[in-house]
Every structure is written in C-alpha cells, then in structure tokens.
Coordinates of C-alpha atoms in Angstrom, one line a residue:
M1081 CA 9.1 -14.3 31.5
A1082 CA 7.3 -13.1 28.4
S1083 CA 9.4 -12.2 25.4
A1084 CA 9.3 -8.7 23.7
T1085 CA 7.2 -10.2 20.9
E1086 CA 4.7 -11.7 23.3
K1087 CA 4.4 -8.4 25.2
F1088 CA 3.8 -6.7 21.9
V1089 CA 1.0 -9.1 20.9
I1090 CA -0.7 -8.8 24.3
S1091 CA -0.6 -5.0 24.1
I1092 CA -1.9 -5.0 20.6
C1093 CA -4.9 -7.3 21.5
E1094 CA -5.7 -5.2 24.6
I1095 CA -5.6 -1.8 22.8
S1096 CA -7.5 -3.1 19.8
V1097 CA -10.5 -4.0 21.9
A1098 CA -11.4 -0.3 22.3
P1099 CA -13.2 1.5 19.4
E1100 CA -11.1 4.1 17.5
S1101 CA -8.0 2.7 19.0
Q1102 CA -5.8 2.8 15.9
N1103 CA -3.9 6.0 16.9
A1104 CA -3.0 4.3 20.2
V1105 CA -1.8 1.2 18.3
C1106 CA 0.4 3.4 16.1
T1107 CA 2.0 5.0 19.2
L1108 CA 2.6 1.6 20.7
I1109 CA 4.2 0.3 17.4
A1110 CA 6.5 3.4 17.3
R1111 CA 7.7 2.7 20.8
L1112 CA 8.3 -1.1 20.4
Y1113 CA 9.4 -1.4 16.8
D1114 CA 13.1 -1.6 17.6
S1115 CA 12.5 -4.5 19.9
L1116 CA 10.6 -6.3 17.1
V1117 CA 13.5 -5.8 14.7
K1118 CA 15.8 -7.4 17.3
S1119 CA 13.4 -10.4 18.0
P1120 CA 14.1 -13.8 16.6
T1121 CA 12.2 -14.6 13.3
A1122 CA 10.5 -17.6 14.9
H1123 CA 9.0 -15.3 17.6
L1124 CA 7.8 -12.9 14.9
D1125 CA 6.2 -15.8 13.0
A1126 CA 4.5 -17.0 16.2
A1127 CA 3.2 -13.5 16.8
L1128 CA 1.7 -13.4 13.3
G1129 CA -0.3 -16.5 14.1
A1130 CA -1.8 -14.9 17.1
L1131 CA -3.2 -11.8 15.3
T1132 CA -6.0 -11.5 12.8
H1133 CA -6.1 -9.4 9.7
E1134 CA -9.5 -7.9 10.5
E1135 CA -8.7 -6.6 14.0
H1136 CA -4.9 -6.4 14.2
S1137 CA -3.7 -5.3 10.8
L1138 CA -1.5 -2.6 12.2
G1139 CA 0.2 -5.2 14.5
I1140 CA 0.7 -7.5 11.5
L1141 CA 2.1 -4.6 9.5
A1142 CA 4.6 -3.8 12.2
I1143 CA 5.8 -7.4 12.4
L1144 CA 6.2 -7.9 8.6
S1145 CA 8.0 -4.6 8.4
A1146 CA 10.4 -5.8 11.2
K1147 CA 11.0 -9.1 9.4
L1148 CA 12.0 -7.2 6.2
H1149 CA 14.1 -4.8 8.3
Q1150 CA 16.0 -7.8 9.7
L1151 CA 17.1 -8.9 6.2
E1152 CA 18.7 -5.5 5.5
V1153 CA 22.5 -5.3 5.5
V1154 CA 24.4 -2.0 5.2
D1155 CA 27.8 -2.1 3.6
A1156 CA 30.3 -0.4 5.9
G1157 CA 32.4 0.9 3.0
S1158 CA 29.9 2.3 0.5
G1159 CA 27.0 2.8 2.9
K1160 CA 24.7 1.0 0.4
R1161 CA 22.1 -1.5 1.7
Y1162 CA 21.4 -4.9 0.3
Y1163 CA 19.5 -7.9 1.6
S1164 CA 20.5 -11.4 2.7
V1165 CA 17.9 -14.1 3.0
E1166 CA 17.6 -17.9 2.5
V1167 CA 15.2 -19.2 -0.2
A1168 CA 12.9 -20.9 2.2
A1169 CA 12.6 -17.9 4.4
L1170 CA 12.0 -15.6 1.4
D1171 CA 9.2 -17.9 0.1
K1172 CA 7.5 -17.8 3.6
L1173 CA 7.9 -14.1 3.9
L1174 CA 6.4 -13.4 0.4
A1175 CA 3.4 -15.7 1.2
Q1176 CA 2.8 -13.7 4.5
L1177 CA 3.1 -10.4 2.6
D1178 CA 0.7 -11.6 -0.1
S1179 CA -1.8 -12.7 2.5
F1180 CA -1.6 -9.4 4.3
V1181 CA -1.9 -7.3 1.2
R1182 CA -5.0 -9.2 0.1
A1183 CA -6.8 -9.6 3.4
G1184 CA -5.5 -6.8 5.6
N1185 CA -7.9 -4.1 7.0
M1186 CA -6.9 -1.1 4.9
E1187 CA -9.0 1.3 7.0
H1188 CA -6.6 0.5 9.9
V1189 CA -3.5 0.4 7.7
R1190 CA -4.1 4.0 6.5
Y1191 CA -3.3 5.2 10.0
A1192 CA 0.3 4.0 9.3
V1193 CA 0.4 4.4 5.6
D1194 CA 4.1 5.5 5.7
T1195 CA 5.0 2.1 7.4
Y1196 CA 3.0 0.3 4.8
T1197 CA 4.7 2.2 1.9
E1198 CA 8.2 1.5 3.4
M1199 CA 7.4 -2.2 3.8
I1200 CA 6.4 -2.6 0.2
H1201 CA 9.4 -0.6 -0.9
R1202 CA 11.8 -2.9 1.1
M1203 CA 10.1 -6.0 -0.5
A1204 CA 10.6 -4.5 -4.0
E1205 CA 14.2 -3.6 -3.3
L1206 CA 14.9 -7.1 -1.9
L1207 CA 13.4 -8.8 -5.0
I1208 CA 15.2 -6.5 -7.4
H1209 CA 18.5 -7.1 -5.6
R1210 CA 17.9 -10.9 -6.0
K1211 CA 16.9 -10.5 -9.6
E1212 CA 13.5 -12.0 -8.8
A1213 CA 11.4 -8.9 -9.5
I1214 CA 8.7 -10.8 -11.2
R1215 CA 7.7 -12.5 -8.0
G1216 CA 6.7 -9.2 -6.4
I1217 CA 4.6 -7.7 -9.3
S1218 CA 1.3 -9.2 -8.4
I1219 CA 1.7 -8.4 -4.7
V1220 CA 2.6 -4.8 -5.3
A1221 CA -0.2 -4.4 -7.9
K1222 CA -2.7 -5.6 -5.3
A1223 CA -1.1 -3.4 -2.7
V1224 CA -1.6 -0.3 -4.9
E1225 CA -5.2 -1.3 -5.7
R1226 CA -6.2 -1.7 -2.0
I1227 CA -4.4 1.2 -0.3
R1228 CA -5.5 3.9 -2.7
T1229 CA -8.8 5.6 -2.0
S1230 CA -9.5 6.5 -5.6
E1231 CA -8.2 5.5 -9.0
T1232 CA -6.6 8.9 -9.6
L1233 CA -4.6 8.9 -6.3
L1234 CA -0.9 8.4 -6.7
T1235 CA 1.0 6.5 -4.0
P1236 CA 4.7 5.8 -3.6
T1237 CA 3.8 2.1 -4.1
H1238 CA 3.0 3.0 -7.8
T1239 CA 6.7 3.7 -8.2
D1240 CA 7.7 0.3 -6.8
L1241 CA 5.3 -1.4 -9.1
C1242 CA 6.8 0.3 -12.2
H1243 CA 10.3 -0.4 -10.9
L1244 CA 9.5 -4.1 -10.5
C1245 CA 8.0 -4.3 -14.0
L1246 CA 11.0 -2.7 -15.6
S1247 CA 13.4 -4.9 -13.7
A1248 CA 11.4 -8.1 -14.7
K1249 CA 10.7 -6.8 -18.2
S1250 CA 7.1 -7.7 -17.6
F1251 CA 5.0 -4.6 -18.1
Q1252 CA 1.3 -5.5 -18.5
A1253 CA 0.5 -5.2 -14.7
A1254 CA 1.6 -1.5 -14.8
F1255 CA -0.7 -0.3 -17.6
P1256 CA -4.0 -0.4 -15.7
F1257 CA -2.4 2.2 -13.3
L1258 CA -0.3 4.2 -15.8
D1259 CA -3.2 4.7 -18.1
I1260 CA -5.1 6.6 -15.4
D1261 CA -4.3 10.4 -15.2
I1262 CA -3.3 11.3 -11.6
T1263 CA -5.1 14.1 -9.9
D1264 CA -4.3 13.6 -6.2
L1265 CA -1.3 12.5 -4.1
Q1266 CA -1.5 10.1 -1.1
K1267 CA -1.2 12.1 2.1
P1268 CA 1.5 10.6 4.5
S1269 CA 0.4 9.5 7.9
S1270 CA 3.2 11.8 9.4
Q1271 CA 3.5 15.5 8.8
A1272 CA 6.1 15.0 6.1
A1273 CA 5.3 16.0 2.5
Y1274 CA 4.8 13.5 -0.3
D1275 CA 8.1 11.8 -1.3
S1276 CA 9.4 13.9 -4.2
K1277 CA 11.8 11.2 -5.3
A1278 CA 9.0 8.6 -5.6
F1279 CA 6.9 11.1 -7.5
L1280 CA 9.7 11.8 -10.1
L1281 CA 10.6 8.2 -10.4
Y1282 CA 7.0 7.2 -11.1
Y1283 CA 6.8 9.5 -14.1
Y1284 CA 10.3 8.5 -15.2
Y1285 CA 9.7 4.8 -15.0
G1286 CA 6.2 5.2 -16.5
G1287 CA 7.7 7.1 -19.5
M1288 CA 10.3 4.3 -20.0
I1289 CA 7.5 1.7 -20.0
Y1290 CA 5.5 3.6 -22.6
A1291 CA 8.6 4.1 -24.7
V1292 CA 9.2 0.3 -24.7
F1293 CA 5.8 -0.2 -26.3
K1294 CA 6.4 2.8 -28.7
K1295 CA 3.6 4.8 -27.1
F1296 CA 5.8 7.9 -27.5
K1297 CA 3.1 10.6 -27.0
R1298 CA 2.2 9.2 -23.6
A1299 CA 5.9 8.6 -22.8
S1300 CA 6.6 12.3 -23.7
Y1301 CA 3.8 13.4 -21.3
F1302 CA 5.3 11.4 -18.4
F1303 CA 8.8 12.7 -19.0
E1304 CA 7.4 16.2 -19.3
I1305 CA 5.9 16.0 -15.9
A1306 CA 9.1 14.7 -14.4
I1307 CA 11.2 17.7 -15.9
S1308 CA 8.7 20.4 -15.2
T1309 CA 7.8 19.6 -11.6
P1310 CA 8.4 22.7 -9.5
A1311 CA 11.7 22.5 -7.7
S1312 CA 14.5 24.8 -6.5
V1313 CA 17.3 22.5 -7.6
I1314 CA 17.7 20.0 -10.4
S1315 CA 17.9 16.3 -9.7
A1316 CA 19.6 13.4 -11.6
I1317 CA 16.1 11.9 -12.3
M1318 CA 15.1 15.1 -14.0
V1319 CA 18.3 15.1 -16.2
Q1320 CA 17.7 11.5 -17.3
A1321 CA 14.0 12.2 -18.0
Y1322 CA 15.0 15.3 -20.0
K1323 CA 17.3 13.2 -22.2
K1324 CA 14.6 10.7 -23.0
Y1325 CA 12.0 13.5 -23.4
I1326 CA 14.0 14.9 -26.3
L1327 CA 14.4 11.5 -27.9
V1328 CA 10.8 10.4 -27.7
N1329 CA 9.6 13.8 -29.1
L1330 CA 11.9 13.4 -32.0
I1331 CA 10.7 9.9 -32.7
S1332 CA 7.1 10.9 -32.6
N1333 CA 7.7 14.0 -34.8
S1334 CA 5.8 16.0 -32.2
G1335 CA 7.9 19.2 -32.7
E1336 CA 7.9 19.9 -29.0
P1337 CA 10.4 22.5 -27.7
L1338 CA 13.6 21.5 -25.9
V1339 CA 12.0 22.4 -22.6
P1340 CA 8.3 23.0 -21.8
K1341 CA 7.6 26.8 -21.5
F1342 CA 6.2 26.4 -18.0
T1343 CA 9.4 24.8 -16.6
A1344 CA 11.1 26.9 -13.9
P1345 CA 14.0 28.9 -15.3
V1346 CA 16.5 27.4 -12.9
L1347 CA 15.5 23.9 -14.1
S1348 CA 15.5 24.9 -17.8
R1349 CA 19.0 26.2 -17.6
G1350 CA 20.3 23.2 -15.6
L1351 CA 18.7 20.7 -17.9
K1352 CA 20.3 22.2 -21.0
T1353 CA 23.7 22.3 -19.3
H1354 CA 23.6 18.5 -18.5
A1355 CA 22.4 17.3 -21.9
G1356 CA 24.6 18.9 -24.6
A1357 CA 24.8 15.8 -26.7
Y1358 CA 21.0 15.5 -26.8
Q1359 CA 20.6 19.1 -27.8
D1360 CA 23.1 18.6 -30.6
L1361 CA 21.0 15.7 -31.8
Y1362 CA 17.8 17.7 -31.5
H1363 CA 19.2 20.5 -33.8
S1364 CA 20.6 18.0 -36.2
Y1365 CA 17.2 16.3 -36.5
N1366 CA 15.5 19.6 -37.2
S1367 CA 17.9 20.3 -40.0
S1368 CA 16.1 17.4 -41.8
V1369 CA 19.5 16.3 -43.3
Q1370 CA 20.0 12.6 -42.7
S1371 CA 23.8 12.7 -43.0
T1372 CA 24.0 15.4 -40.4
L1373 CA 21.9 13.5 -38.0
Q1374 CA 23.8 10.3 -38.5
A1375 CA 27.1 12.2 -38.0
T1376 CA 25.9 13.7 -34.7
A1377 CA 24.7 10.2 -33.5
D1378 CA 28.1 8.7 -34.3
K1379 CA 29.9 11.6 -32.7
H1380 CA 28.1 11.3 -29.3
R1381 CA 27.5 7.5 -29.5
P1382 CA 29.6 6.8 -26.3
I1383 CA 27.4 9.2 -24.3
F1384 CA 24.2 7.7 -25.7
E1385 CA 25.3 4.2 -24.9
R1386 CA 26.4 5.2 -21.4
D1387 CA 22.9 6.5 -20.8
D1388 CA 21.3 3.4 -22.3
N1389 CA 19.6 5.6 -24.9
Y1390 CA 21.3 4.5 -28.1
G1391 CA 18.3 2.3 -29.0
L1392 CA 16.1 5.4 -28.9
V1393 CA 18.7 7.4 -30.9
K1394 CA 18.5 4.8 -33.7
Q1395 CA 14.8 5.1 -33.7
C1396 CA 15.3 8.9 -34.1
I1397 CA 17.3 8.3 -37.2
K1398 CA 14.6 6.1 -38.6
S1399 CA 11.9 8.7 -37.7
L1400 CA 13.7 11.4 -39.7
Y1401 CA 13.1 9.2 -42.8
I1402 CA 9.4 9.2 -41.9
K1403 CA 9.4 12.9 -41.4
N1404 CA 11.0 13.6 -44.7
I1405 CA 8.6 11.2 -46.5
K1406 CA 5.6 13.1 -44.9
K1407 CA 7.1 16.3 -46.4
L1408 CA 6.9 14.8 -49.9
T1409 CA 3.2 14.2 -49.5
K1410 CA 2.7 18.0 -49.2
T1411 CA 4.6 18.7 -52.4
F1412 CA 3.8 15.8 -54.8
L1413 CA 0.7 13.9 -55.9
T1414 CA 2.6 11.1 -57.5
L1415 CA 6.3 10.1 -57.3
S1416 CA 8.4 7.1 -58.3
I1417 CA 9.5 5.0 -55.4
T1418 CA 13.1 5.5 -56.6
D1419 CA 12.7 9.3 -56.3
V1420 CA 11.3 8.8 -52.8
A1421 CA 14.4 6.9 -51.9
N1422 CA 16.7 9.5 -53.4
R1423 CA 14.9 12.5 -51.9
V1424 CA 15.0 11.1 -48.3
H1425 CA 18.4 9.5 -48.7
L1426 CA 17.4 5.9 -48.3
P1427 CA 19.9 3.3 -49.7
T1428 CA 17.4 1.5 -52.0
S1429 CA 13.9 1.8 -53.5
A1430 CA 13.0 -1.5 -51.7
E1431 CA 13.8 0.2 -48.4
A1432 CA 11.7 3.2 -49.4
E1433 CA 8.8 0.9 -50.3
K1434 CA 9.0 -0.7 -46.8
Y1435 CA 8.7 2.7 -45.2
L1436 CA 5.8 3.7 -47.4
L1437 CA 3.9 0.5 -46.6
K1438 CA 4.5 0.8 -42.9
M1439 CA 3.4 4.4 -42.9
I1440 CA 0.2 3.6 -44.9
E1441 CA -0.6 0.8 -42.4
N1442 CA -0.1 3.1 -39.4
G1443 CA -2.3 5.8 -40.9
E1444 CA 0.7 8.3 -41.0
I1445 CA 0.1 9.0 -44.7
Y1446 CA -2.7 8.2 -47.2
A1447 CA -1.2 6.7 -50.4
K1448 CA -1.5 3.9 -52.9
I1449 CA 1.5 2.1 -54.4
N1450 CA 1.4 1.0 -58.0
K1451 CA 3.9 -1.9 -58.2
K1452 CA 3.6 -2.2 -61.9
D1453 CA 4.9 1.4 -62.6
D1454 CA 6.9 1.6 -59.4
M1455 CA 4.9 4.7 -58.4
V1456 CA 3.2 6.0 -55.3
E1457 CA 0.1 8.2 -55.3
F1458 CA -0.4 10.5 -52.3
H1459 CA -4.0 11.2 -51.2
D1460 CA -5.8 13.5 -48.8
N1461 CA -7.2 12.2 -45.5
P1462 CA -10.4 10.3 -46.4
E1463 CA -12.0 11.0 -43.0
K1464 CA -15.2 13.1 -43.5
Y1465 CA -15.9 13.4 -39.7
N1466 CA -19.6 12.5 -40.3
N1467 CA -19.9 8.9 -39.1
P1468 CA -21.2 7.5 -35.7
A1469 CA -17.7 6.4 -34.6
M1470 CA -16.4 10.0 -34.9
L1471 CA -19.4 11.4 -33.1
A1472 CA -18.8 8.9 -30.3
F1473 CA -15.2 10.0 -30.1
I1474 CA -16.1 13.6 -29.9
Q1475 CA -18.6 13.0 -27.2
Q1476 CA -16.0 11.0 -25.2
Q1477 CA -13.6 13.9 -25.5
E1478 CA -16.3 16.3 -24.3
K1479 CA -16.8 14.2 -21.2
I1480 CA -13.1 14.3 -20.5
C1481 CA -13.0 18.1 -20.8
V1482 CA -16.0 18.5 -18.5
A1483 CA -14.4 16.2 -15.9
V1484 CA -11.1 18.1 -16.1
N1485 CA -12.9 21.4 -15.8
K1486 CA -14.8 20.1 -12.7
K1487 CA -11.5 18.9 -11.2
M1488 CA -9.9 22.3 -11.8
S1489 CA -12.8 24.1 -10.1
D1490 CA -12.7 21.8 -7.1
M1491 CA -8.9 22.3 -6.7
E1492 CA -9.4 26.1 -7.0
R1493 CA -12.0 26.0 -4.2
E1494 CA -9.7 23.9 -2.0
I1495 CA -6.7 26.1 -2.5
S1496 CA -8.7 29.3 -1.9
V1497 CA -9.4 28.3 1.7
T1498 CA -6.0 27.1 2.7
P1499 CA -4.2 29.2 5.3
D1500 CA -1.2 29.9 3.1
Y1501 CA -3.4 31.3 0.3
V1502 CA -5.6 33.4 2.6
S1503 CA -2.4 34.8 4.2
K1504 CA -0.9 35.7 0.8
V1505 CA -4.1 37.3 -0.4
G1506 CA -4.4 39.2 2.8
S1507 CA -0.8 40.6 2.5
Y1508 CA -1.5 41.6 -1.1
S1509 CA -4.7 43.4 -0.1
A1510 CA -2.8 45.2 2.7
D1511 CA -0.2 46.4 0.2
D1512 CA -2.9 47.6 -2.2
D1513 CA -4.6 49.5 0.6
M1514 CA -1.3 51.2 1.5
A1515 CA -0.8 52.3 -2.1
K1516 CA -4.3 53.8 -2.5
P1517 CA -5.8 56.9 -1.0
S1518 CA -7.4 56.3 2.4
T1519 CA -11.0 56.5 1.5
S1520 CA -13.7 54.2 2.9
A1521 CA -15.2 53.7 -0.6
G1522 CA -12.0 52.4 -1.9
M1523 CA -11.3 49.8 0.9
T1524 CA -11.9 46.2 0.1
S1525 CA -11.8 43.5 2.7
I1526 CA -9.9 40.2 2.4
S1527 CA -13.1 38.3 2.6
E1528 CA -14.4 40.1 -0.4
N1529 CA -11.3 39.3 -2.4
L1530 CA -11.6 35.7 -1.4

C-alpha cells in the first residue's frame, strides 16, 4: 500500500502535467499538508528526490515546509515554540533549502507565496534559536532576491534577513536591500492583508542596522516609518522604534520633533506616554547644558540599559559637545582651544582638539588649527557649487525627484479606480447634491468627479 508521501508525489506529478495547473496543486497541498507533516522524514526526503525544481516547485515547497514544521516544539507551559533537530539533519535540511531557493521555479512558487514566506521564516527562527543565524543569511538573501518581482517590492522575507543579520552581527548582506526605497508591498496569495508585524519589524530592524554603522539620518527615516504607520492601536514595536527615533535624531543633530506631524493622534499620545525617560533626555539635550543632559542620563540609566539603548544615550552626550562647538562657529572667527573646552564643558583642551579634528575630518565644520598658538580659526563653507561633481549631484537628485513624482502619479491613478475610493467619492457627491438646490445645471456626476 502506498504511503501518504507516495500518494502526494503521484498526485503532484499527475496534476502538474496539465498547463496552468498551479491552482489545482495549491488546493491539493492544502488538503494533504497535515499528512506530510506526520510523515517520516525519510519518506519526505525520498519524495524530494522524485520531484524536479522546474516542474514541481510547489510540491517541493510543501515538503520542505513540512520538514521544518516537524522540528517545531511548543512549550506546554509558556506556549512559546522552539526547534529541536540534530546537527546532521539540520545540515541536510539547509542544503535542501538552499538548492530550492536557488533553483526553484518562482513563477510557480508565487501561487503559494504565503507558504514560501512561512517556510523561510521558520528556517530563520530555527537558526536564531540555535545561535547559528549566520548560516541562513545567504539563503534568505537569495530568497528575497528571487521571490520579489521588482527591487522596490517589500516582502516579509526582508524582515527575516534583517533579523538574521542582527542576530549574527553580520550586516553587509542586508544593505543592498535596505538601501532601496520601498514603493510596493508583496501581495499575499490568500485574501489576507500584508503582515503588519513583518512590516514594522523590517523598518525597526533596518533602523537598528543603520544605527550600528552610524548612518543616523537613514536610521531616523526607518524608525519614522515604523512609528508613523497608520494604526488604530499602538504596538510594542512602535514604542521601541520611537525610543530609538529620539536618540538617533539627537545624535545626528537633526532637530526633528518628538513625533512626526503626520503621525495619527492616537499613536502620538501613546508613544509619549510610554517613553517618558526619553522625552526627558530630549528636553535636556535641547537645553544645550551638558551637566543637565548628563544628570538626566544618569537618572534614567536603568531604563536605558533595560532597553539596550544606553550606548546610543552615550553617543547623545557626545553629540551635544559637537552641537555646542558648531554654535561657536557662528559666533567666533578665532578662538583658543582652551576657550573651546571651557565653553562646551569639555574636561581638557586636548579633548577639545580631538573633537575639532574629528569634526573637520567629517566636514561638520570648516576650520584650521594653529598648534603653535593653540588657536582655531573658523571658516565658511568653501563649496562654490560650480564644479562638475556638484552638477552631477544635482542632476542625480533631479532624476530621483522625477521618479518619485511619476510613482506618486501612478499610485494616484491606481487608487482613483479602486472600489473603496469610487464608493467614497460617490457618497460625498451624493451629500453635496443633497445640500445644493435641485437644479440640473448644478448637478455633477460621480464619473465627472473621478
């Protein structure tokens, strides 16, 4: 008598012969998936050998998902899930996953993109649980690259990649994806909406990765998206992103408000309620008094350490020195280095000189240090904006603006024909007609409004 796995393989091969058969394969998988999960691993491995990537990718996807599902153990007390697997079995499974991700027929896989996403997510969880996250980075990076239909499409698998990179403290694989601005979301194969948790975590993890590399402007942008995403209730991810949003803005001296103006009021109030210590730090920083900032940091240090944010807080303290030195450049043409140290409350002139040299090197100020006289001369920005490099930069920015404008126009056109939008515009037009005198000249049809 044929086993459940053998029946599954036979059915997959029979259905796959017909053209445009992928929906039927998805239906079959949904019906037989539980039996695959209960099948012995040896039977599943044998089934993989009988299927090909080009013709039976959905069948292989189901089997690999079942193998990962078998490794999952749910703790009866806490309800948390963890994974149990032997080293040899894990090595074999990772090799099978890597082969599928690289050679699988993605046109077929997109019919069951939710299953594909869940499979990659389970693999990432498994490796993070075993503290072997680095082994999954290349697999997940390739998975993102192959499943997306455009570079600007965000998938839940992006989130798993960032999570693996953070866990392994190996970040380079994430940057080719993080550096691309997202304009679209992957549509699930079911009728469900895009996973909001995966969306928020992508921008939260991405902001953390940029912060590690001191790219604070970009980190701020990622955290800003996380905290300003439309929602009816606040989430723990938003709260943690908000705390880091405040800190990276202080470090970069960007002068951004506590909450972006376009954040929903319910979120704005909730975020402020859950981050009192960070708001205190924000106000102390804006006082420009170093001792006040240090006292606030010391007062709330247990909170900052609990949130794993004390390292950023220390960078905030250093950035206030930089901010105050920049203020001096607007008041003085020349100043002794000792005076610089006294005015910004640095302990020694040698420390002040280190800050000045670093700021000159980074292009934050334009100055020249006279070691002989222990003086610093502040200069204006020498850029005249009349060289080929600047022209090329301006042209590049123009192209970006044109591309953004085109994308906005395309999105507006797409929204204007959606049923929800047409329905709302129709109801508004009906209300307007009720409020106006009933004259034929004053009537406007919905189609004209659209």
